[in-house]
Structures are given as structure tokens and as C-alpha cells.
Amino acid sequence: MEQFAALAFVFVAGLITAIATGIGAIPFFFVSDVSDRWNVALWGIASGIMVSASLFGLIFEGLANGTPIQLGIGLLAGVVLVLAAHHIIEGAEVNPKNYEEADFRKLALILGILTVHSFPEGVAVGVSFADLGLEGGFQLLGFAVPLLAVFMTVAISIHNIPEGLAISIPLRTMDVPNWKLVWWAIFSSLPQPLGAVIAFYFVRIAREFLPFGFGFAAGAMVFLVLTEFIPEALELGERLPRGGKVELLGGLAAGFVIMIPLAFI
């Protein structure tokens, strides 16, 4: 029963990060468009948060719980998984407006794409809860919650907001209703609570793999930043002065500034 309660607790944490994605659609209740300048800056913030969370949270904890070799193997495994997943679904484009009409094959493709983008973030949350209920942390709903878990949950939640905005922008041009923008943004991150539970359960029954798990989550997230978030930001900033690099770098710096105080706490 205690194990089930812990799994439920981690699932809720992952669900919170997924729901945070829906916040990215909220601006469209008040404005009809978001400028490229702001969009690039937000992608930069998301990237800065992901990298700083990986560095100050996952990598530091990985080194504290294992050797650099174990961490390095985990990092490489995270990169390989994302590469393999991208290769499998390469060239696939899915329009969220057609989700309701998706047949089984389309649905499998949709879920595959969402998993590539969201599952590693869920894994990061799940691994960070490895010490849930053990000594240390602070009390919440009868659980001793590790500070790393709070750090990662907050980091992924903040990071998900620009992702929700990025998902909502093309749908807004298709006249998708605002409340549906919120739903599709949240839907895009639903693999996160699943990834959180799977990762948490795995590192709890096989704690010797914990440093590999920290490395895996960090490798996958940093690789997503380098291969998806930053290229997406640069593509959006092509028409801006200096190709949007000023906005991107400013966003990256802001993302680091946001997360550094949490890292020291």
C-alpha cells in the first residue's frame, strides 16, 4: 500500500508538470498573437532551465551517487534513446487539430511523437524522487520529499510553459478554440507522468542504477535542447535582427538565473 501511495505521489508530480504546459495557451485568451521576438526568448528560457536543471540537479546528484563512468554511460544512453526515437518517427508530421479523427495507426504515431518530446522530462522527474519517503527532505502529505524532486518538478513545469505556447501558436492560426488550445497543450505532455512513474519505480527497485538514471535523464534533456529547442528558436528568429540570437541568448541567461537560486536551496 505504501509503494502504491509513493507511485501515486510521483504520478501527481508528473501530472503537475503536464498541466503546466496548458498555461502556455493562456495568453491567447487575451491576445491574438505572440511576437517572434517573445517566442524566441521563451524558447531560450526553456532551454536555459533544462540545461541548468540537468547540470545543477541531475548531473551533480549522479556524481554524488556514482562514478563519472556510470554517469557518462547514462548520458550516452539518453542521447541514443532520443536519436533512435527520432529516427523511427523521422519525417512524421501530425496536426493536433485532427486528433479526434485519428485511426489506430495515426494515434500510435501521435503518441510516439509526444513520447519522444515529453517522456525524458518525465524520467527526470521520476528519478529525482528516488529518495521519496527516506531520511531528509521536507514533509508533505506524509512523505519526506527530496529537495531535488522539488527542484526538478518546478524546473520542468516552468520549462513546459513555452512548450505549450509553441504548440498553441500554429493551432491558433487554424482557429482552434482557446479552451482546446489548453487541452492540446496539456495532452502533448501526458507522457510525463507515465515516464515519472516508470523511472521512479525502476530506480527504487534497482538503486544501483540510480547514477545511470540521473545521467540518462540529463543526457536526453540536454540533447533535446541542442537538437530541437535551440534550432526551433533560431528558425523562428530568422526574420529578427541578428537572426534572433540576442533574444535567444537573453532567454538562455534568464533560464539559468531562474533556476540557480533553487539549485543552491
CSV table of C-alpha atoms in Angstrom, one decimal:
chain,number,residue,atom,x,y,z
A,1,MET,CA,0.0,0.0,0.0
A,2,GLU,CA,2.9,2.3,0.9
A,3,GLN,CA,4.5,1.6,-2.5
A,4,PHE,CA,1.3,2.4,-4.3
A,5,ALA,CA,0.9,5.7,-2.4
A,6,ALA,CA,4.5,6.6,-3.4
A,7,LEU,CA,3.8,5.8,-7.1
A,8,ALA,CA,0.6,7.9,-6.9
A,9,PHE,CA,2.5,10.8,-5.4
A,10,VAL,CA,5.1,10.7,-8.2
A,11,PHE,CA,2.4,10.4,-10.8
A,12,VAL,CA,0.7,13.6,-9.5
A,13,ALA,CA,4.1,15.4,-9.6
A,14,GLY,CA,4.4,14.4,-13.3
A,15,LEU,CA,0.8,15.4,-13.9
A,16,ILE,CA,1.5,18.8,-12.5
A,17,THR,CA,4.3,19.3,-15.0
A,18,ALA,CA,2.0,18.3,-17.8
A,19,ILE,CA,-0.8,20.6,-16.7
A,20,ALA,CA,1.8,23.4,-16.6
A,21,THR,CA,2.1,23.1,-20.4
A,22,GLY,CA,-1.5,24.3,-20.6
A,23,ILE,CA,-0.5,27.6,-19.1
A,24,GLY,CA,1.3,28.3,-22.4
A,25,ALA,CA,-2.0,28.6,-24.1
A,26,ILE,CA,-3.4,31.2,-21.6
A,27,PRO,CA,-2.1,34.3,-23.4
A,28,PHE,CA,-4.4,33.6,-26.4
A,29,PHE,CA,-7.4,34.3,-24.1
A,30,PHE,CA,-6.1,37.9,-24.0
A,31,VAL,CA,-4.2,38.5,-27.3
A,32,SER,CA,-4.5,37.2,-30.8
A,33,ASP,CA,-0.8,36.7,-31.5
A,34,VAL,CA,2.6,36.4,-29.8
A,35,SER,CA,5.6,38.1,-31.5
A,36,ASP,CA,8.5,36.1,-32.8
A,37,ARG,CA,10.8,38.1,-30.5
A,38,TRP,CA,8.9,36.9,-27.4
A,39,ASN,CA,8.6,33.4,-28.8
A,40,VAL,CA,12.4,33.1,-29.4
A,41,ALA,CA,13.1,34.5,-25.9
A,42,LEU,CA,10.7,32.0,-24.3
A,43,TRP,CA,12.4,29.1,-26.1
A,44,GLY,CA,15.7,30.4,-24.8
A,45,ILE,CA,14.3,30.5,-21.2
A,46,ALA,CA,13.0,26.9,-21.6
A,47,SER,CA,16.4,25.8,-22.9
A,48,GLY,CA,18.3,27.5,-20.0
A,49,ILE,CA,16.0,25.9,-17.5
A,50,MET,CA,16.5,22.4,-19.0
A,51,VAL,CA,20.3,22.7,-19.1
A,52,SER,CA,20.6,24.2,-15.6
A,53,ALA,CA,18.3,21.6,-14.2
A,54,SER,CA,20.3,18.9,-15.8
A,55,LEU,CA,23.6,20.4,-14.6
A,56,PHE,CA,22.8,21.6,-11.1
A,57,GLY,CA,20.3,18.8,-10.4
A,58,LEU,CA,20.7,15.6,-12.3
A,59,ILE,CA,24.5,15.6,-13.1
A,60,PHE,CA,25.5,16.7,-9.6
A,61,GLU,CA,23.3,14.1,-8.0
A,62,GLY,CA,24.6,11.5,-10.4
A,63,LEU,CA,28.2,12.2,-9.4
A,64,ALA,CA,27.2,12.1,-5.7
A,65,ASN,CA,25.6,8.7,-6.1
A,66,GLY,CA,28.0,7.0,-8.5
A,67,THR,CA,31.2,7.3,-10.6
A,68,PRO,CA,31.8,9.6,-13.6
A,69,ILE,CA,31.8,6.5,-15.8
A,70,GLN,CA,28.4,5.4,-14.6
A,71,LEU,CA,27.1,8.9,-15.2
A,72,GLY,CA,28.7,9.1,-18.6
A,73,ILE,CA,27.1,5.8,-19.7
A,74,GLY,CA,23.7,7.1,-18.6
A,75,LEU,CA,24.3,10.4,-20.5
A,76,LEU,CA,25.1,8.4,-23.7
A,77,ALA,CA,22.1,6.2,-23.2
A,78,GLY,CA,19.8,9.2,-23.0
A,79,VAL,CA,21.3,10.6,-26.2
A,80,VAL,CA,21.0,7.3,-28.0
A,81,LEU,CA,17.4,6.8,-27.0
A,82,VAL,CA,16.3,10.2,-28.3
A,83,LEU,CA,18.3,9.6,-31.5
A,84,ALA,CA,16.7,6.2,-32.0
A,85,ALA,CA,13.2,7.6,-31.4
A,86,HIS,CA,13.8,10.5,-33.8
A,87,HIS,CA,14.9,8.0,-36.5
A,88,ILE,CA,11.8,5.9,-36.0
A,89,ILE,CA,9.4,8.8,-36.5
A,90,GLU,CA,11.6,10.9,-38.8
A,91,GLY,CA,9.6,13.0,-41.3
A,92,ALA,CA,6.3,12.4,-39.4
A,93,GLU,CA,4.1,15.5,-39.0
A,94,VAL,CA,0.9,15.4,-37.0
A,95,ASN,CA,-1.7,18.1,-36.9
A,96,PRO,CA,-3.3,18.2,-33.4
A,97,LYS,CA,-6.5,19.5,-34.9
A,98,ASN,CA,-7.1,16.1,-36.4
A,99,TYR,CA,-6.5,14.1,-33.2
A,100,GLU,CA,-10.2,13.3,-32.8
A,101,GLU,CA,-10.3,11.7,-36.2
A,102,ALA,CA,-7.1,9.7,-35.8
A,103,ASP,CA,-7.3,6.0,-36.6
A,104,PHE,CA,-5.2,3.5,-34.6
A,105,ARG,CA,-2.1,4.0,-36.8
A,106,LYS,CA,-2.3,7.7,-36.6
A,107,LEU,CA,-2.9,7.5,-32.8
A,108,ALA,CA,0.2,5.3,-32.4
A,109,LEU,CA,2.3,7.9,-34.4
A,110,ILE,CA,0.9,10.8,-32.3
A,111,LEU,CA,1.7,9.0,-29.0
A,112,GLY,CA,5.2,8.1,-30.4
A,113,ILE,CA,6.0,11.8,-31.2
A,114,LEU,CA,4.7,13.0,-27.9
A,115,THR,CA,6.7,10.4,-26.0
A,116,VAL,CA,9.9,11.4,-27.8
A,117,HIS,CA,9.4,15.0,-26.6
A,118,SER,CA,7.9,14.5,-23.2
A,119,PHE,CA,9.0,11.1,-21.8
A,120,PRO,CA,12.6,12.1,-21.0
A,121,GLU,CA,11.3,15.1,-18.9
A,122,GLY,CA,9.0,12.7,-17.0
A,123,VAL,CA,12.0,10.4,-16.4
A,124,ALA,CA,13.9,13.4,-15.0
A,125,VAL,CA,11.1,14.0,-12.5
A,126,GLY,CA,10.8,10.3,-11.6
A,127,VAL,CA,14.5,9.8,-11.0
A,128,SER,CA,14.6,12.9,-8.8
A,129,PHE,CA,12.0,11.3,-6.4
A,130,ALA,CA,14.3,8.3,-5.8
A,131,ASP,CA,14.7,9.2,-2.1
A,132,LEU,CA,11.0,9.8,-1.6
A,133,GLY,CA,10.0,8.8,1.9
A,134,LEU,CA,13.6,8.3,3.0
A,135,GLU,CA,15.5,10.4,5.5
A,136,GLY,CA,15.9,14.1,4.6
A,137,GLY,CA,13.7,16.4,2.5
A,138,PHE,CA,10.6,18.0,3.9
A,139,GLN,CA,7.2,16.6,4.9
A,140,LEU,CA,4.3,16.8,2.5
A,141,LEU,CA,1.2,14.7,2.7
A,142,GLY,CA,3.0,12.2,5.0
A,143,PHE,CA,6.0,11.9,2.7
A,144,ALA,CA,9.6,13.1,3.1
A,145,VAL,CA,10.0,14.8,-0.3
A,146,PRO,CA,13.6,15.2,-1.5
A,147,LEU,CA,14.6,18.8,-2.4
A,148,LEU,CA,15.9,17.6,-5.7
A,149,ALA,CA,12.4,16.4,-6.6
A,150,VAL,CA,11.0,19.9,-5.8
A,151,PHE,CA,13.8,21.4,-7.9
A,152,MET,CA,13.1,19.2,-10.9
A,153,THR,CA,9.3,19.4,-10.7
A,154,VAL,CA,9.5,23.2,-10.7
A,155,ALA,CA,12.1,23.3,-13.4
A,156,ILE,CA,10.1,21.0,-15.8
A,157,SER,CA,6.9,22.9,-15.0
A,158,ILE,CA,8.4,26.3,-15.9
A,159,HIS,CA,10.0,24.8,-18.9
A,160,ASN,CA,6.7,23.4,-20.2
A,161,ILE,CA,5.0,26.8,-20.4
A,162,PRO,CA,6.9,27.9,-23.5
A,163,GLU,CA,6.3,24.5,-25.0
A,164,GLY,CA,2.6,25.0,-24.5
A,165,LEU,CA,2.8,28.3,-26.2
A,166,ALA,CA,4.8,26.8,-29.2
A,167,ILE,CA,2.1,24.1,-29.6
A,168,SER,CA,-0.7,26.7,-29.4
A,169,ILE,CA,0.6,29.2,-31.9
A,170,PRO,CA,0.1,27.1,-35.1
A,171,LEU,CA,-3.3,25.8,-33.8
A,172,ARG,CA,-4.4,29.4,-33.2
A,173,THR,CA,-3.8,30.2,-36.9
A,174,MET,CA,-6.2,27.3,-37.6
A,175,ASP,CA,-8.9,29.0,-35.5
A,176,VAL,CA,-8.9,26.2,-32.8
A,177,PRO,CA,-10.9,27.5,-29.8
A,178,ASN,CA,-8.9,28.8,-26.9
A,179,TRP,CA,-10.1,26.1,-24.4
A,180,LYS,CA,-8.9,23.4,-26.9
A,181,LEU,CA,-5.5,25.1,-27.1
A,182,VAL,CA,-5.2,24.5,-23.4
A,183,TRP,CA,-6.3,20.8,-23.8
A,184,TRP,CA,-3.9,20.0,-26.6
A,185,ALA,CA,-1.0,21.7,-24.8
A,186,ILE,CA,-1.6,19.5,-21.8
A,187,PHE,CA,-2.2,16.4,-24.0
A,188,SER,CA,1.2,16.9,-25.5
A,189,SER,CA,2.9,16.4,-22.1
A,190,LEU,CA,0.8,13.5,-20.8
A,191,PRO,CA,3.7,11.0,-21.3
A,192,GLN,CA,5.5,12.9,-18.5
A,193,PRO,CA,3.5,11.4,-15.5
A,194,LEU,CA,3.9,7.9,-17.1
A,195,GLY,CA,7.7,8.4,-17.6
A,196,ALA,CA,8.0,9.7,-14.0
A,197,VAL,CA,6.3,6.6,-12.5
A,198,ILE,CA,8.3,4.2,-14.6
A,199,ALA,CA,11.6,5.9,-13.8
A,200,PHE,CA,10.8,6.2,-10.1
A,201,TYR,CA,9.8,2.5,-9.8
A,202,PHE,CA,12.9,1.4,-11.6
A,203,VAL,CA,15.4,3.3,-9.5
A,204,ARG,CA,13.6,2.2,-6.3
A,205,ILE,CA,13.9,-1.5,-7.1
A,206,ALA,CA,17.4,-1.2,-8.5
A,207,ARG,CA,19.1,1.7,-6.7
A,208,GLU,CA,22.5,0.6,-8.1
A,209,PHE,CA,21.2,2.0,-11.4
A,210,LEU,CA,20.5,5.4,-9.9
A,211,PRO,CA,23.6,7.2,-11.2
A,212,PHE,CA,22.8,5.8,-14.7
A,213,GLY,CA,19.2,7.1,-14.3
A,214,PHE,CA,20.4,10.6,-13.5
A,215,GLY,CA,22.8,10.5,-16.4
A,216,PHE,CA,20.1,9.2,-18.8
A,217,ALA,CA,17.6,11.9,-17.9
A,218,ALA,CA,20.3,14.6,-18.2
A,219,GLY,CA,21.6,13.3,-21.5
A,220,ALA,CA,18.1,13.1,-23.0
A,221,MET,CA,17.1,16.6,-21.9
A,222,VAL,CA,20.3,18.4,-22.9
A,223,PHE,CA,20.2,16.6,-26.3
A,224,LEU,CA,16.6,17.7,-26.8
A,225,VAL,CA,17.7,21.3,-26.1
A,226,LEU,CA,20.6,21.2,-28.6
A,227,THR,CA,18.7,19.4,-31.4
A,228,GLU,CA,15.2,20.8,-31.0
A,229,PHE,CA,14.7,23.8,-28.8
A,230,ILE,CA,17.6,26.0,-29.9
A,231,PRO,CA,17.1,25.1,-33.7
A,232,GLU,CA,13.4,25.9,-33.2
A,233,ALA,CA,14.2,29.2,-31.7
A,234,LEU,CA,16.7,30.1,-34.4
A,235,GLU,CA,14.2,29.2,-37.1
A,236,LEU,CA,11.6,31.5,-35.5
A,237,GLY,CA,14.2,34.3,-35.2
A,238,GLU,CA,15.3,34.2,-38.8
A,239,ARG,CA,13.5,37.5,-39.6
A,240,LEU,CA,14.7,39.3,-36.5
A,241,PRO,CA,17.8,41.4,-36.3
A,242,ARG,CA,20.9,39.2,-35.9
A,243,GLY,CA,18.7,36.1,-36.5
A,244,GLY,CA,17.1,36.3,-33.1
A,245,LYS,CA,20.4,35.3,-31.4
A,246,VAL,CA,20.2,38.2,-28.9
A,247,GLU,CA,16.7,37.2,-27.8
A,248,LEU,CA,17.8,33.5,-27.6
A,249,LEU,CA,20.9,34.3,-25.5
A,250,GLY,CA,18.9,36.6,-23.3
A,251,GLY,CA,16.4,33.8,-22.7
A,252,LEU,CA,19.1,31.3,-22.0
A,253,ALA,CA,20.6,33.6,-19.4
A,254,ALA,CA,17.2,34.2,-17.8
A,255,GLY,CA,16.6,30.5,-17.6
A,256,PHE,CA,19.8,29.9,-15.7
A,257,VAL,CA,19.1,32.9,-13.4
A,258,ILE,CA,15.7,31.5,-12.6
A,259,MET,CA,17.0,28.0,-11.6
A,260,ILE,CA,20.3,28.9,-9.9
A,261,PRO,CA,18.7,30.0,-6.6
A,262,LEU,CA,16.6,26.8,-6.5
A,263,ALA,CA,19.8,24.8,-7.0
A,264,PHE,CA,21.5,26.4,-4.0
A,265,ILE,CA,18.4,25.9,-1.9
